[in-house]
Short mmCIF file of C-alpha atoms in Angstrom, two decimals:
data_model
loop_
_atom_site.label_atom_id
_atom_site.label_comp_id
_atom_site.label_asym_id
_atom_site.label_seq_id
_atom_site.Cartn_x
_atom_site.Cartn_y
_atom_site.Cartn_z
CA MET A 23 -156.99 144.00 7.01
CA GLY A 24 -159.34 146.69 5.23
CA VAL A 25 -160.81 149.79 7.58
CA ARG A 26 -163.46 152.08 6.55
CA ARG A 27 -164.30 155.12 8.92
CA ALA A 28 -167.74 156.36 8.89
CA ILE A 29 -168.99 159.83 10.48
CA PRO A 30 -172.79 159.18 10.99
CA THR A 31 -174.04 162.13 12.75
CA SER A 32 -173.78 166.27 12.51
CA GLU A 33 -172.13 166.19 15.58
CA THR A 34 -168.76 164.24 14.81
CA LEU A 35 -168.69 166.77 11.51
CA LYS A 36 -167.77 169.95 13.76
CA HIS A 37 -163.96 168.67 13.10
CA PRO A 38 -163.95 166.83 9.63
CA GLY A 39 -160.46 167.01 8.79
CA ALA A 40 -159.32 165.92 12.02
CA ILE A 41 -161.32 163.11 11.60
CA TRP A 42 -160.40 161.97 7.93
CA ASN A 43 -157.08 163.16 7.94
CA SER A 44 -155.32 162.58 11.62
CA SER A 45 -155.28 159.39 13.76
CA TRP A 46 -154.12 161.61 16.38
CA TYR A 47 -157.65 162.87 16.35
CA TYR A 48 -158.93 159.15 17.29
CA HIS A 49 -156.14 158.20 20.00
CA VAL A 50 -156.66 161.84 22.06
CA MET A 51 -160.83 162.18 21.44
CA THR A 52 -161.80 158.89 22.33
CA LYS A 53 -162.32 157.66 25.93
CA SER A 54 -164.64 154.84 25.21
CA VAL A 55 -165.03 152.36 22.77
CA LEU A 56 -167.98 149.62 21.86
CA VAL A 57 -167.11 146.88 20.05
CA PRO A 58 -170.03 144.22 19.27
CA ILE A 59 -168.68 140.72 18.61
CA ASP A 60 -170.67 137.53 17.48
CA GLY A 61 -167.30 135.20 17.50
CA SER A 62 -167.20 135.74 13.66
CA PRO A 63 -163.40 136.37 12.51
CA GLN A 64 -164.65 139.49 11.33
CA SER A 65 -165.38 140.62 14.87
CA GLU A 66 -162.29 139.36 16.25
CA ARG A 67 -160.38 141.71 13.84
CA ALA A 68 -162.51 144.61 14.94
CA LEU A 69 -161.73 144.20 18.55
CA ALA A 70 -158.14 143.60 17.64
CA HIS A 71 -158.06 146.87 16.03
CA ALA A 72 -159.72 148.59 18.59
CA LEU A 73 -157.26 146.98 21.15
CA THR A 74 -154.48 148.32 18.72
CA GLU A 75 -156.02 151.47 17.67
CA PHE A 76 -157.62 152.79 21.30
CA PRO A 77 -155.17 151.32 23.68
CA ASP A 78 -155.72 154.08 26.71
CA ALA A 79 -159.79 153.84 26.00
CA ASP A 80 -162.22 152.05 27.88
CA ILE A 81 -163.05 149.11 25.48
CA THR A 82 -166.87 147.03 25.91
CA VAL A 83 -167.24 144.31 24.10
CA LEU A 84 -170.83 143.60 23.41
CA ASN A 85 -173.02 140.24 22.03
CA VAL A 86 -176.26 140.80 21.27
CA ILE A 87 -178.60 137.73 21.70
CA ASP A 88 -180.76 137.75 18.71
CA PRO A 89 -184.34 135.90 19.39
CA ALA A 90 -184.72 135.82 15.86
CA SER A 91 -181.96 133.77 15.55
CA ALA A 92 -183.42 130.76 17.55
CA ALA A 93 -185.52 129.58 14.19
CA TYR A 94 -182.28 129.35 12.54
CA ASP A 95 -180.05 127.86 15.46
CA SER A 96 -182.40 125.00 15.92
CA PRO A 97 -182.88 122.29 13.00
CA MET A 98 -186.57 120.91 12.60
CA ALA A 99 -184.75 117.47 12.25
CA ALA A 100 -183.36 117.74 16.01
CA GLY A 101 -186.61 119.18 17.35
CA PRO A 102 -187.99 122.24 18.78
CA VAL A 103 -185.89 123.53 21.20
CA GLY A 104 -187.50 125.64 24.41
CA VAL A 105 -187.06 129.20 24.55
CA GLU A 106 -185.39 128.68 27.88
CA GLU A 107 -182.72 126.21 26.74
CA TRP A 108 -182.35 128.33 23.57
CA TYR A 109 -181.93 131.49 25.90
CA GLU A 110 -179.24 129.60 28.14
CA ASN A 111 -177.30 128.09 25.18
CA ALA A 112 -176.80 131.46 23.75
CA GLU A 113 -175.75 133.02 26.80
CA GLU A 114 -173.08 129.95 27.22
CA ALA A 115 -172.01 130.98 23.59
CA ALA A 116 -171.77 134.51 24.60
CA GLU A 117 -169.34 133.56 27.55
CA GLY A 118 -167.48 131.40 25.31
CA ILE A 119 -167.01 134.53 23.03
CA PHE A 120 -165.95 136.90 25.75
CA ASP A 121 -163.16 134.28 26.90
CA ALA A 122 -161.51 134.44 23.67
CA ALA A 123 -161.88 138.71 23.84
CA ARG A 124 -160.55 138.39 27.17
CA GLU A 125 -157.75 136.42 26.11
CA THR A 126 -157.04 138.92 23.23
CA ALA A 127 -157.30 141.69 25.36
CA SER A 128 -155.08 140.39 28.01
CA GLU A 129 -152.33 139.72 24.53
CA HIS A 130 -152.45 143.46 24.62
CA GLY A 131 -152.05 143.91 28.19
CA ILE A 132 -155.78 145.49 28.20
CA GLU A 133 -158.81 144.51 30.33
CA ILE A 134 -162.21 144.96 28.40
CA GLU A 135 -165.48 144.99 29.91
CA THR A 136 -168.11 142.62 28.65
CA THR A 137 -171.85 142.74 28.32
CA THR A 138 -174.53 140.99 26.67
CA GLU A 139 -178.14 142.51 25.56
CA VAL A 140 -181.08 140.87 23.61
CA GLY A 141 -182.70 142.18 20.69
CA GLN A 142 -182.13 142.73 16.81
CA PRO A 143 -178.31 143.51 16.80
CA ALA A 144 -178.29 146.58 15.00
CA ARG A 145 -181.02 148.76 17.04
CA THR A 146 -179.44 146.87 20.35
CA ILE A 147 -175.76 147.74 19.06
CA THR A 148 -176.83 151.80 18.53
CA GLU A 149 -179.12 151.96 21.32
CA TYR A 150 -176.68 150.73 23.66
CA ALA A 151 -173.71 153.00 22.31
CA GLU A 152 -176.25 156.00 22.89
CA GLU A 153 -177.45 155.12 26.34
CA GLY A 154 -173.41 154.31 27.13
CA GLY A 155 -172.09 157.66 25.75
CA PHE A 156 -169.47 155.71 23.73
CA ASP A 157 -167.24 157.68 22.03
CA HIS A 158 -166.74 155.31 19.06
CA ILE A 159 -167.82 151.53 17.48
CA VAL A 160 -165.36 149.43 16.02
CA VAL A 161 -167.44 146.65 14.30
CA GLY A 162 -166.60 144.20 11.58
CA SER A 163 -167.93 143.55 8.44
CA HIS A 164 -169.09 140.58 7.16
CA GLY A 165 -168.62 141.76 3.43
CA ARG A 166 -171.72 140.68 1.79
CA SER A 167 -173.16 141.93 -1.35
CA GLY A 168 -175.53 141.96 -3.82
CA VAL A 169 -178.50 139.65 -3.31
CA THR A 170 -177.35 138.19 -0.18
CA ARG A 171 -176.87 142.02 1.73
CA ILE A 172 -180.43 142.80 0.36
CA LEU A 173 -181.92 139.76 1.63
CA LEU A 174 -179.81 139.34 5.08
CA GLY A 175 -179.36 143.08 5.49
CA SER A 176 -175.76 144.36 6.77
CA VAL A 177 -175.56 145.08 10.51
CA ALA A 178 -172.53 146.84 10.41
CA GLU A 179 -174.34 149.29 7.48
CA MET A 180 -177.36 149.57 9.95
CA VAL A 181 -175.05 150.63 12.81
CA VAL A 182 -173.25 153.13 10.51
CA ARG A 183 -176.61 154.68 9.45
CA ARG A 184 -177.89 154.99 12.95
CA ALA A 185 -174.98 155.10 15.23
CA PRO A 186 -174.48 158.47 17.43
CA CYS A 187 -170.99 158.68 17.27
CA PRO A 188 -168.45 157.54 14.87
CA VAL A 189 -168.00 154.13 13.34
CA THR A 190 -165.06 152.16 12.28
CA VAL A 191 -166.12 148.94 9.66
CA VAL A 192 -163.25 146.31 9.85
CA ARG A 193 -163.34 144.02 7.30
#
């Protein structure tokens, strides 16, 4: 499992040696961790990493429902899906993702908080982290590169750039 740590703000650069050179800093200083998940293997690895590395922290699992994905979730052949039906399906999918996350957390002997937000994923994650006063974000990377990264963007990269706290990107 590849892990990259990013320190996006000047606030977190006050003790750069401790941040980059010692996992002790993360274990002692991190009280609350935000883990955005979407049901992908990468986000599942991010959750497992957070549970392993921050066992004493309060861990919140966030699923972001992206309204822009409604157009992609409903193929034209199947006919258009109403907004309410699409949202209900997205909420049901989030609950399934949360059930799997709770099971993973219970295997580590940890209870997690879960929440769902609606919006553009990277922006919603960073705003939620800032409003919630989280100490750390652990996010999975989808590993896109080249043209697909340019066309589709990278939620993890945008979170690293905009986050109000340190971010760990798990591959």
